[in-house]
Short mmCIF file of C-alpha atoms and ligand atoms in Angstrom, two decimals:
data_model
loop_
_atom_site.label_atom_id
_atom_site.label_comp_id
_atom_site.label_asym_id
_atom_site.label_seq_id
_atom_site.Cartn_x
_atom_site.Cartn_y
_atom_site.Cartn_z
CA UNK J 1 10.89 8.80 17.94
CA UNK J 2 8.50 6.30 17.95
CA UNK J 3 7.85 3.96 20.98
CA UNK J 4 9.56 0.86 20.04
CA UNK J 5 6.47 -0.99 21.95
CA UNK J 6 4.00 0.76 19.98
CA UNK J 7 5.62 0.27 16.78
CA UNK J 8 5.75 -3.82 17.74
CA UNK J 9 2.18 -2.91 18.27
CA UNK J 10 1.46 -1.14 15.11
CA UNK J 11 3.58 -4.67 12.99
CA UNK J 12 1.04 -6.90 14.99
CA UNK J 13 -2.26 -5.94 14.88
CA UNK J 14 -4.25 -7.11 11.74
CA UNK J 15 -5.36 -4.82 9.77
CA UNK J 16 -6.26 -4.30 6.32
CA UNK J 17 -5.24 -2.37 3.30
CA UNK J 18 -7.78 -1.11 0.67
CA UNK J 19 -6.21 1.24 -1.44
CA UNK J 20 -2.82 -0.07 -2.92
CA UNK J 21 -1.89 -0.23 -7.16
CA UNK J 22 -1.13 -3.37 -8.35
CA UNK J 23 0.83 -1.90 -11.04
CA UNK J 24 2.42 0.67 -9.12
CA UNK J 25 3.56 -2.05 -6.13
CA UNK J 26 6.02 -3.67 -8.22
CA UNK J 27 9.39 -3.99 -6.03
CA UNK J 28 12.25 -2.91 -7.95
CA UNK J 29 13.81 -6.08 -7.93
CA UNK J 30 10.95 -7.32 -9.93
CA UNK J 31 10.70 -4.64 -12.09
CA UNK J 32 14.22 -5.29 -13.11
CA UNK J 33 13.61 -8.58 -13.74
CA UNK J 34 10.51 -7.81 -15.92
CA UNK J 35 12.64 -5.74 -18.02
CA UNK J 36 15.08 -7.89 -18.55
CA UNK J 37 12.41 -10.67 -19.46
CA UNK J 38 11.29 -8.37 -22.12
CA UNK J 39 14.14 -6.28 -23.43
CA UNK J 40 12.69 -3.34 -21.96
CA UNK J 41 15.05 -0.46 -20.75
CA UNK J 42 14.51 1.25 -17.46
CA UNK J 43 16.17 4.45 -16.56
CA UNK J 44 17.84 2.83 -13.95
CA UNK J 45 20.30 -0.32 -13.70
CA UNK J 46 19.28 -1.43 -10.12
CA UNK J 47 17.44 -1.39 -7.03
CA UNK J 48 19.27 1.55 -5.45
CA UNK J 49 18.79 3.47 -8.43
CA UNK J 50 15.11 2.76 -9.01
CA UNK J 51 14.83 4.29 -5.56
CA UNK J 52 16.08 7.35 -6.50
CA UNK J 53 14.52 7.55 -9.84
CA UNK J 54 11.14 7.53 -7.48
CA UNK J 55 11.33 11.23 -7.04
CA UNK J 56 7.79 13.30 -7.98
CA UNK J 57 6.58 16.71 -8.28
CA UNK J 58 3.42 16.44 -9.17
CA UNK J 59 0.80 13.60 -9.50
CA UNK J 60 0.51 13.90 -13.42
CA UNK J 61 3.84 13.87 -13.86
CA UNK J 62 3.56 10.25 -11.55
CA UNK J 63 1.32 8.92 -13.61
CA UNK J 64 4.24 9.01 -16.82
CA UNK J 65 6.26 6.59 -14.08
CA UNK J 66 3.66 4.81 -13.14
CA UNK J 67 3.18 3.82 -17.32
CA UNK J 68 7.06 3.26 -17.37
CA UNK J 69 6.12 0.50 -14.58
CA UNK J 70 3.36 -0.88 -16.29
CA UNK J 71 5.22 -1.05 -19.70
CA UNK J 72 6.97 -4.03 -18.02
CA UNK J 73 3.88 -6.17 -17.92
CA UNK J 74 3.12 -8.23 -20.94
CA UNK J 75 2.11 -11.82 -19.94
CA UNK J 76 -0.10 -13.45 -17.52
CA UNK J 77 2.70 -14.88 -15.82
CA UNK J 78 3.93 -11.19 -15.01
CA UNK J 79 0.70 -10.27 -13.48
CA UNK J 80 1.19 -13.37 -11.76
CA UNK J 81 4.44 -12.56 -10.23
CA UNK J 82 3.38 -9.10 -9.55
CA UNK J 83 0.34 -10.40 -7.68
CA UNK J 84 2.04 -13.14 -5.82
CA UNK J 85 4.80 -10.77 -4.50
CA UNK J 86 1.93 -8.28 -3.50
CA UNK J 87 0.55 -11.57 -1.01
CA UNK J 88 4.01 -12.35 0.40
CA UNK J 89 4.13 -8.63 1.15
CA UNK J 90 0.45 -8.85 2.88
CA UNK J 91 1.46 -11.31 4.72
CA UNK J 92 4.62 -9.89 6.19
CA UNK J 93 2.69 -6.75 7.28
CA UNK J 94 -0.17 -8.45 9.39
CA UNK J 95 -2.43 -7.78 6.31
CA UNK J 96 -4.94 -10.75 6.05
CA UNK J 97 -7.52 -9.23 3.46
CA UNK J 98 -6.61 -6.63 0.83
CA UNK J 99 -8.67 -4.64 -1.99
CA UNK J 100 -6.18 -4.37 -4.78
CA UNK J 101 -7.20 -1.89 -7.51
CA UNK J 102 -5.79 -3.18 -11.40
CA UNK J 103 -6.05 0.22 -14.28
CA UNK J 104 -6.63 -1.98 -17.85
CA UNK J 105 -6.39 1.39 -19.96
CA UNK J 106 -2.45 1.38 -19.01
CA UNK J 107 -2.74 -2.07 -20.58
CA UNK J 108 -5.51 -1.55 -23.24
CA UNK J 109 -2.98 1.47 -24.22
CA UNK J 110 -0.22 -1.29 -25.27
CA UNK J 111 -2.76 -3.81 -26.86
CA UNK J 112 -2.34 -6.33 -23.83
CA UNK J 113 -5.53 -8.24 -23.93
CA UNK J 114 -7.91 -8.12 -20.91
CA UNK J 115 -7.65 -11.91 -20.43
CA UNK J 116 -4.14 -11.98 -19.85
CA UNK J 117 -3.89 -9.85 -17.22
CA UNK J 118 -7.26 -11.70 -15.51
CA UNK J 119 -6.29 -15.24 -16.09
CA UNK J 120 -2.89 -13.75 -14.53
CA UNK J 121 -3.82 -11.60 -11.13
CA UNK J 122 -6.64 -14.62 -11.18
CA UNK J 123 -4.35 -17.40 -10.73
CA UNK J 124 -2.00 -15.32 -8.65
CA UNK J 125 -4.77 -14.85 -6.37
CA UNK J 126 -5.54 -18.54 -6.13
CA UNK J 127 -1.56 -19.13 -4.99
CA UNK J 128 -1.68 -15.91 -2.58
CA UNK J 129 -4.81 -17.70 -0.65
CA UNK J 130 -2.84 -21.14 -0.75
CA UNK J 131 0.79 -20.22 -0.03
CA UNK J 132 -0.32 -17.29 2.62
CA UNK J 133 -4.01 -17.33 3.56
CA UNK J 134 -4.31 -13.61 2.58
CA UNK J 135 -7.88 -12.54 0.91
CA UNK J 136 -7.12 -10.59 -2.11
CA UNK J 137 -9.97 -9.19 -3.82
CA UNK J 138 -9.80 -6.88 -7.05
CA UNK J 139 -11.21 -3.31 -8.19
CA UNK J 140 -11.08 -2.63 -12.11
CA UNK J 141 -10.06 1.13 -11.95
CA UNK J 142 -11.08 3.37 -14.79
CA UNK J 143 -8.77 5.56 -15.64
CA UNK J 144 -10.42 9.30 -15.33
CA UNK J 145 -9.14 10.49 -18.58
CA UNK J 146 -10.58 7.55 -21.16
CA UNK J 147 -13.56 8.00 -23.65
CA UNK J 148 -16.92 7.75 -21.39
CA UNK J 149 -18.15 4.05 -23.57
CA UNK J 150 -14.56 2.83 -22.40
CA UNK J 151 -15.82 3.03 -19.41
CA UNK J 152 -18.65 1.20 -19.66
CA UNK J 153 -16.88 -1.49 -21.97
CA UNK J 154 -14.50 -1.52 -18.64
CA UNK J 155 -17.42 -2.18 -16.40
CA UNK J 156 -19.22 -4.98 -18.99
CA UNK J 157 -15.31 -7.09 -18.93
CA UNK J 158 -15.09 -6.63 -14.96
CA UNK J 159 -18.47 -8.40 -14.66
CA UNK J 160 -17.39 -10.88 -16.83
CA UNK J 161 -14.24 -12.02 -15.30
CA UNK J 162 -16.09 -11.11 -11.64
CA UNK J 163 -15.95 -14.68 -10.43
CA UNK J 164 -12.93 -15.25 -12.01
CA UNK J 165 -10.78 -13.03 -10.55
CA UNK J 166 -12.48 -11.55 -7.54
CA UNK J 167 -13.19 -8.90 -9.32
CA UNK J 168 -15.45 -6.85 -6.16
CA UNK J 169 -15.82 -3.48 -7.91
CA UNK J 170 -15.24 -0.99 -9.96
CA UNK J 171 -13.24 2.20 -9.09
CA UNK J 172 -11.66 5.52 -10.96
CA UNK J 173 -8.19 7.14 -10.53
CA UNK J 174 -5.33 8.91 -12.96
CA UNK J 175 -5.57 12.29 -13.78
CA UNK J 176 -7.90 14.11 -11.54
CA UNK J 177 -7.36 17.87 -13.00
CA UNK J 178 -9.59 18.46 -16.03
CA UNK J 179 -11.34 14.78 -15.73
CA UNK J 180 -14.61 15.27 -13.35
CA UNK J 181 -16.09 12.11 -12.36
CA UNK J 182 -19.29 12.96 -13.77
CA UNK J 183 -17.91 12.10 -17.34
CA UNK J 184 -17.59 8.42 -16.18
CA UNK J 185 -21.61 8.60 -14.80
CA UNK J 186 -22.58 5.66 -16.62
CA UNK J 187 -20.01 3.00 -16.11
CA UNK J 188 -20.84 3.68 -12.82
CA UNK J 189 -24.43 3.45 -13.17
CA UNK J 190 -23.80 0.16 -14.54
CA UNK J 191 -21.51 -1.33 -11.98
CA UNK J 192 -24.52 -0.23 -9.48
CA UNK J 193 -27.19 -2.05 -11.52
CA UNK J 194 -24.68 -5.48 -11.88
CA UNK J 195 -24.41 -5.05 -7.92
CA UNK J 196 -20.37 -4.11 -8.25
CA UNK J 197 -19.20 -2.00 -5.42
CA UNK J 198 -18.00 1.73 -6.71
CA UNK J 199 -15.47 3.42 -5.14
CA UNK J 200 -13.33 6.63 -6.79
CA UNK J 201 -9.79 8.40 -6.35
CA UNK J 202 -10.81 12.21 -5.18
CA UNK J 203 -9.79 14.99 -3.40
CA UNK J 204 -5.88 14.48 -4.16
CA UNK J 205 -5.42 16.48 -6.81
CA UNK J 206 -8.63 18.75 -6.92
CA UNK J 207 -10.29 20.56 -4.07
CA UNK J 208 -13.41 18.95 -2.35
CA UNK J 209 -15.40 19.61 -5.32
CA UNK J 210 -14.36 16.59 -7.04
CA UNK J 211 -15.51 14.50 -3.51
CA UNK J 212 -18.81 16.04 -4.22
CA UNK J 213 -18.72 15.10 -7.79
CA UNK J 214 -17.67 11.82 -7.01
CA UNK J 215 -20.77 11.17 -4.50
CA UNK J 216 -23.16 12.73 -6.42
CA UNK J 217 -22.71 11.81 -9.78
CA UNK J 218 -21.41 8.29 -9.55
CA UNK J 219 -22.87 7.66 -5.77
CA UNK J 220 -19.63 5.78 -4.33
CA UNK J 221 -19.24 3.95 -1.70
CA UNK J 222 -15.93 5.33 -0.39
CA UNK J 223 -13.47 7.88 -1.66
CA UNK J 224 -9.81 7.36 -1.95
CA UNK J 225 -7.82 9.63 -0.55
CA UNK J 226 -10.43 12.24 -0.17
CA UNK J 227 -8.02 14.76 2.15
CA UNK J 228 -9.13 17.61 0.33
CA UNK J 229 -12.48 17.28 2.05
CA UNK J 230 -11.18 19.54 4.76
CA UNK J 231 -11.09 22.29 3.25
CA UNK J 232 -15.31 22.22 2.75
CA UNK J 233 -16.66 22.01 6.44
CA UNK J 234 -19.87 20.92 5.32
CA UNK J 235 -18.47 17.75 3.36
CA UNK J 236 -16.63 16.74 6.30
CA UNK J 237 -20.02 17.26 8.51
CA UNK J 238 -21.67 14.71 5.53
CA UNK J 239 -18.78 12.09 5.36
CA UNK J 240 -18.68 11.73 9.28
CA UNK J 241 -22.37 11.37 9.27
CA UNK J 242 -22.72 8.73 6.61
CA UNK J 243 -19.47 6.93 7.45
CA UNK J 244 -18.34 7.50 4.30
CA UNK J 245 -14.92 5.94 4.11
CA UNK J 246 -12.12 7.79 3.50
CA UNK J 247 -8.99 5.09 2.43
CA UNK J 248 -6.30 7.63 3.03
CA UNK J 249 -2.76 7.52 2.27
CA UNK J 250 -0.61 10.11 3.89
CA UNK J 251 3.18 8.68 3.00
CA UNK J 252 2.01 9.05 -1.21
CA UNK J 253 0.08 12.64 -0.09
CA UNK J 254 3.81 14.19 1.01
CA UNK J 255 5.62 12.71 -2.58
CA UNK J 256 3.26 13.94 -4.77
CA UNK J 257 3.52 17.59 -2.85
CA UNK J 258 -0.14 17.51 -1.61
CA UNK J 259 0.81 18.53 1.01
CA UNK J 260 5.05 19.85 2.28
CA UNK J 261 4.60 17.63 5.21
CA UNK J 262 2.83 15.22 7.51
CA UNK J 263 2.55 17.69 10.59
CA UNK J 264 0.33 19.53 7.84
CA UNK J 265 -1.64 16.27 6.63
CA UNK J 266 -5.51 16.23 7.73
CA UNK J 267 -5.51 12.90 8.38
CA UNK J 268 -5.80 13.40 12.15
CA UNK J 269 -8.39 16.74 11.97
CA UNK J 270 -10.55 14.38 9.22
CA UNK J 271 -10.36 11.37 12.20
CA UNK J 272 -11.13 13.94 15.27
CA UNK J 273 -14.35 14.97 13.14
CA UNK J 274 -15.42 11.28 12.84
CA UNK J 275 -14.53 10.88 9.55
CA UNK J 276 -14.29 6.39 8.98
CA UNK J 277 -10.45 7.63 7.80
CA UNK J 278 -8.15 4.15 7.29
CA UNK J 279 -4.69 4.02 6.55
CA UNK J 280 -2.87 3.16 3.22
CA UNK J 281 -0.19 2.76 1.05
CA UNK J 282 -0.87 3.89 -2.48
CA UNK J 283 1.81 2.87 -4.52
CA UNK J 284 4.54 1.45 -2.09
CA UNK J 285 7.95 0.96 -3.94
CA UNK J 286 7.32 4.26 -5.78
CA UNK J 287 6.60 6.09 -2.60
CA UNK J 288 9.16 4.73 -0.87
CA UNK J 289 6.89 3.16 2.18
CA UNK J 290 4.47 0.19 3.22
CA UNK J 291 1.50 -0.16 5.26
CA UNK J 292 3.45 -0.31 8.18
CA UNK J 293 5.46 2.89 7.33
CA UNK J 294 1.79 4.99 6.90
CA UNK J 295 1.53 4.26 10.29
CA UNK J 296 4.83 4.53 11.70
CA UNK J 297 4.78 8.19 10.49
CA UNK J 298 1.34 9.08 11.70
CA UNK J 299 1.45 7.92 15.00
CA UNK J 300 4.94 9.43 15.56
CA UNK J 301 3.79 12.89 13.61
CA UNK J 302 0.54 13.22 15.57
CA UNK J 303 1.34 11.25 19.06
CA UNK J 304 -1.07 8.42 18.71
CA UNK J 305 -1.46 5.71 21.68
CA UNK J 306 -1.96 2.29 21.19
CA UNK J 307 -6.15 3.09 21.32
CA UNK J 308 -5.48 5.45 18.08
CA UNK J 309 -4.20 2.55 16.19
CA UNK J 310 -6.98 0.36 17.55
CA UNK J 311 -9.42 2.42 15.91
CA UNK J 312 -7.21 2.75 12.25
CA UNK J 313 -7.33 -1.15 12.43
CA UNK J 314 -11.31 -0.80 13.14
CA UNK J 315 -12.13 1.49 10.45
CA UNK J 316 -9.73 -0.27 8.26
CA UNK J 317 -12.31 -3.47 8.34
CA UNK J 318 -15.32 -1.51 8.87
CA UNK J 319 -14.96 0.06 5.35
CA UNK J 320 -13.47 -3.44 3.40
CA UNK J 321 -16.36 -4.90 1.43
CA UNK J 322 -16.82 -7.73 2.93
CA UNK J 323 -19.98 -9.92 3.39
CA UNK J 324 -21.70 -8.37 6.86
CA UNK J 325 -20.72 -11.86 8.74
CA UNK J 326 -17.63 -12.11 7.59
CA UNK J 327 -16.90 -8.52 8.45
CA UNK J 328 -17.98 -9.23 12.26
CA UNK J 329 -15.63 -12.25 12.28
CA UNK J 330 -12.63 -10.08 11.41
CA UNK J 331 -13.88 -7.43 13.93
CA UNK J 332 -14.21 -10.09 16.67
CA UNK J 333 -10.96 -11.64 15.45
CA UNK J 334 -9.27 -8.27 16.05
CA UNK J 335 -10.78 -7.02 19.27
CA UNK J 336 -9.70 -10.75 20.48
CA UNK J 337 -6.02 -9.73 19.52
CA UNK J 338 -6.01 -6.46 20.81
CA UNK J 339 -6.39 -7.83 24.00
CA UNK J 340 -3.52 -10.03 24.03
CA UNK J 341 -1.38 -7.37 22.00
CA UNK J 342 -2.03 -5.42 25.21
CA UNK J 343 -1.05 -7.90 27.59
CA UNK J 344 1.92 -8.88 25.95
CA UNK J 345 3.38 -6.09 24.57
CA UNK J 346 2.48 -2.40 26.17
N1 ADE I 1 -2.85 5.75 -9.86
C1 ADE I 1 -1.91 5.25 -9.06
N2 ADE I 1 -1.77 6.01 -7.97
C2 ADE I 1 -2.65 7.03 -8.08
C3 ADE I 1 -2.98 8.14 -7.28
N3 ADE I 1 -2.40 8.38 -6.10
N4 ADE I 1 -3.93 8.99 -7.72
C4 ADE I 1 -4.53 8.78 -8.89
N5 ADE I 1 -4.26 7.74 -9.67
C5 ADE I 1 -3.33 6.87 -9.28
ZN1 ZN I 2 -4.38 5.50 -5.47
#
C-alpha cells in the first residue's frame, strides 16, 4: 500500500502533464450528455456502464472507441465543454500547465470543419486560464494512417490558427503497426521550417524501430510513450544522452496489453538509465485513471520515496515547451514547494 504521506505528497506537488487526448478525456458524464445533445447512441446508458464498456485488447481496436467518443463532438461549444472540463480537472490534480494533443482527421472524417473545433478548444482555453489559472497549450496530432499531403494540409491549418488557439506543435499518433513515421516526413519538415515544435506517438505499438524512425525521419523533439526503447540498448544509451523526453504513460501501457502488468513496465529501468521519462495519463476516462493515479501506481509498484517523485515533477517541466524563462520560473516555483511539502507533510 501506498504511504498515505507520500500519496498527499504525490496530490501536492505541481507538476505537469504533456501527453493527454482531448478527445479521448471526455468524462462519461459528458459524453452522455453529448449524445443526448445530438441524438447519438452510445453502447452504454450511464456512467457505470461507460466504465465497463472501457475494456481493450489491443490499441487498434482502441482507436474504434476512441472514434465512438469523438463521434459525439459536433459544435464548437462541445469542444468547449470538453476543453473546459479538461482545466477543472488540471486544476484539481496540481496540474498548472498542460500540452493537450487535438487529432482533426477523427473530425475531418465526419466533415466537422477545422474552425469549429479551433474557435471551440480556443475559447475554452481562454475560460480555463480565467476560471483556473491553468496554461493549456495545444498539439495538432496527425493521425499516422492519413494520405502524406493531409499531413501537410494539417500542418499549413495548425499554423494558421497557431495564435489562436495555442496551437505549440504538431505531433503524430493512431495506428502505429503498418504506418512508419517516415510517410508523414514532410508535414514534419514543415512544422520545423514554421518553428512548430514536433513531437510523435512511438514505441507503443511497434518495437524501438519506430523510435528510430520517429527521430530520424521527422527529427522530434520528444517521443510519446517510447517504452519500447528498452528493448534496443543503444537507443536508450542515445535518449539518456540527448535528454530526449520520453512522456510516458504506464496506467494506458497495462489496458492496451503492452505490457500484463506494471511490475513488468520499463518505466523505472528507462529512469535508472537517465532517460528524461515523465509521467502521464493518455486517455484518462477510457483508461480508467488520472495523473495522479500514474503515479499512485508507480511509486507503490516500484517503491519510490518522496525524492523519486521530485524528479518525475522535474522532468515533467524540463521536457514542457515552454519559453527557457518561463521554464526556470516553474522549476524555481517547484523546488520552492518541495521544500515546504517536506516540512509539512513527510
Ligand atoms: N490516440 C489516443 N491515444 C493513443 C495512443 N495511446 N496511441 C496512439 N494513438 C492514440
Ligand atoms: Zn497518446
Amino acid at each position: 500500500m501506498l504511504e498515505p504521506a507520500l500519496k498527499t505528497y504525490i496530490e501536492r506537488i505541481p507538476k505537469t502533464e504533456l501527453h493527454c487526448h482531448l478527445e479521448g478525456s471526455i468524462q462519461p458524464a459528458t459524453l452522455l450528455k453529448l449524445a443526448a445533445r445530438h441524438g447519438i447512441e452510445l453502447p452504454f446508458t450511464d456512467e457505470e456502464g461507460a466504465k465497463a464498456f472501457y475494456e481493450f485488447t489491443s490499441l487498434n481496436q482502441f482507436l474504434g472507441i476512441f472514434a465512438l467518443a469523438c463521434s459525439t463532438l459536433k459544435t464548437r461549444q462541445d469542444f468547449e465543454t470538453i476543453t473546459l472540463d479538461l482545466g477543472a480537472d488540471s486544476a484539481s490534480q496540481g496540474i498548472p500547465y498542460r500540452e493537450v494533443f487535438f487529432t482533426y482527421a477523427y473530425h475531418d472524417r465526419r466533415s466537422i470543419p477545422w474552425e469549429e473545433v479551433i474557435s471551440g478548444i480556443a475559447s475554452g482555453r481562454e475560460k480555463v486560464k480565467q476560471q483556473y489559472n491553468v496554461e493549456m497549450w495545444f498539439i495538432a496530432d496527425i493521425d499516422r494512417t492519413v494520405d502524406p499531403q493531409d499531413g501537410v494540409r494539417l500542418v499549413e491549418m495548425a499554423q494558421a490558427s497557431r495564435d489562436q488557439a495555442g496551437i505549440i506543435g504538431i505531433g503524430l499518433d493512431s495506428q502505429e503497426i503498418g504506418y512508419p513515421a517516415k510517410r508523414q516526413k514532410p508535414a514534419f519538415d514543415l512544422a520545423k521550417r514554421l518553428g512548430l515544435h514536433r513531437v510523435a506517438h512511438a514505441g507503443e505499438d511497434v518495437g524501438p524501430e519506430s523510435v528510430w524512425d520517429a527521430l530520424q525521419s521527422l527529427d522530434v523533439e520528444r517521443i510519446d510513450h517510447g517504452v519500447r526503447s528498452i528493448d534496443d540498448p543503444a537507443l536508450v544509451k542515445h535518449l539518456a544522452e540527448r535528454q530526449v523526453a520520453l512522456t510516458v504513460c504506464p496506467l494506458s501501457n497495462i489496458e492496451l496489453k503492452v505490457y500484463p502488468q506494471l511490475r513488468d513496465h520499463p518505466v523505472k529501468r528507462l529512469t535508472d538509465a537517465g532517460v528524461l521519462v515523465m509521467l502521464n495519463s493518455d486517455d484518462p476516462p477510457m483508461f480508467h485513471c488520472n495523473v495522479l493515479d500514474n503515479y499512485f501506481a508507480v511509486a507503490e509498484t516500484f517503491n519510490l520515496n518522496a525524492a523519486d517523485i521530485d524528479q518525475y515533477a522535474r522532468n515533467s517541466f524540463k521536457a514542457a515547451f515552454l519559453p527557457d524563462e518561463r521554464k526556470q520560473q516553474y522549476l524555481a516555483d517547484l523546488e520552492r514547494e518541495i521544500k515546504k511539502l517536506r516540512s509539512e507533510i513527510l
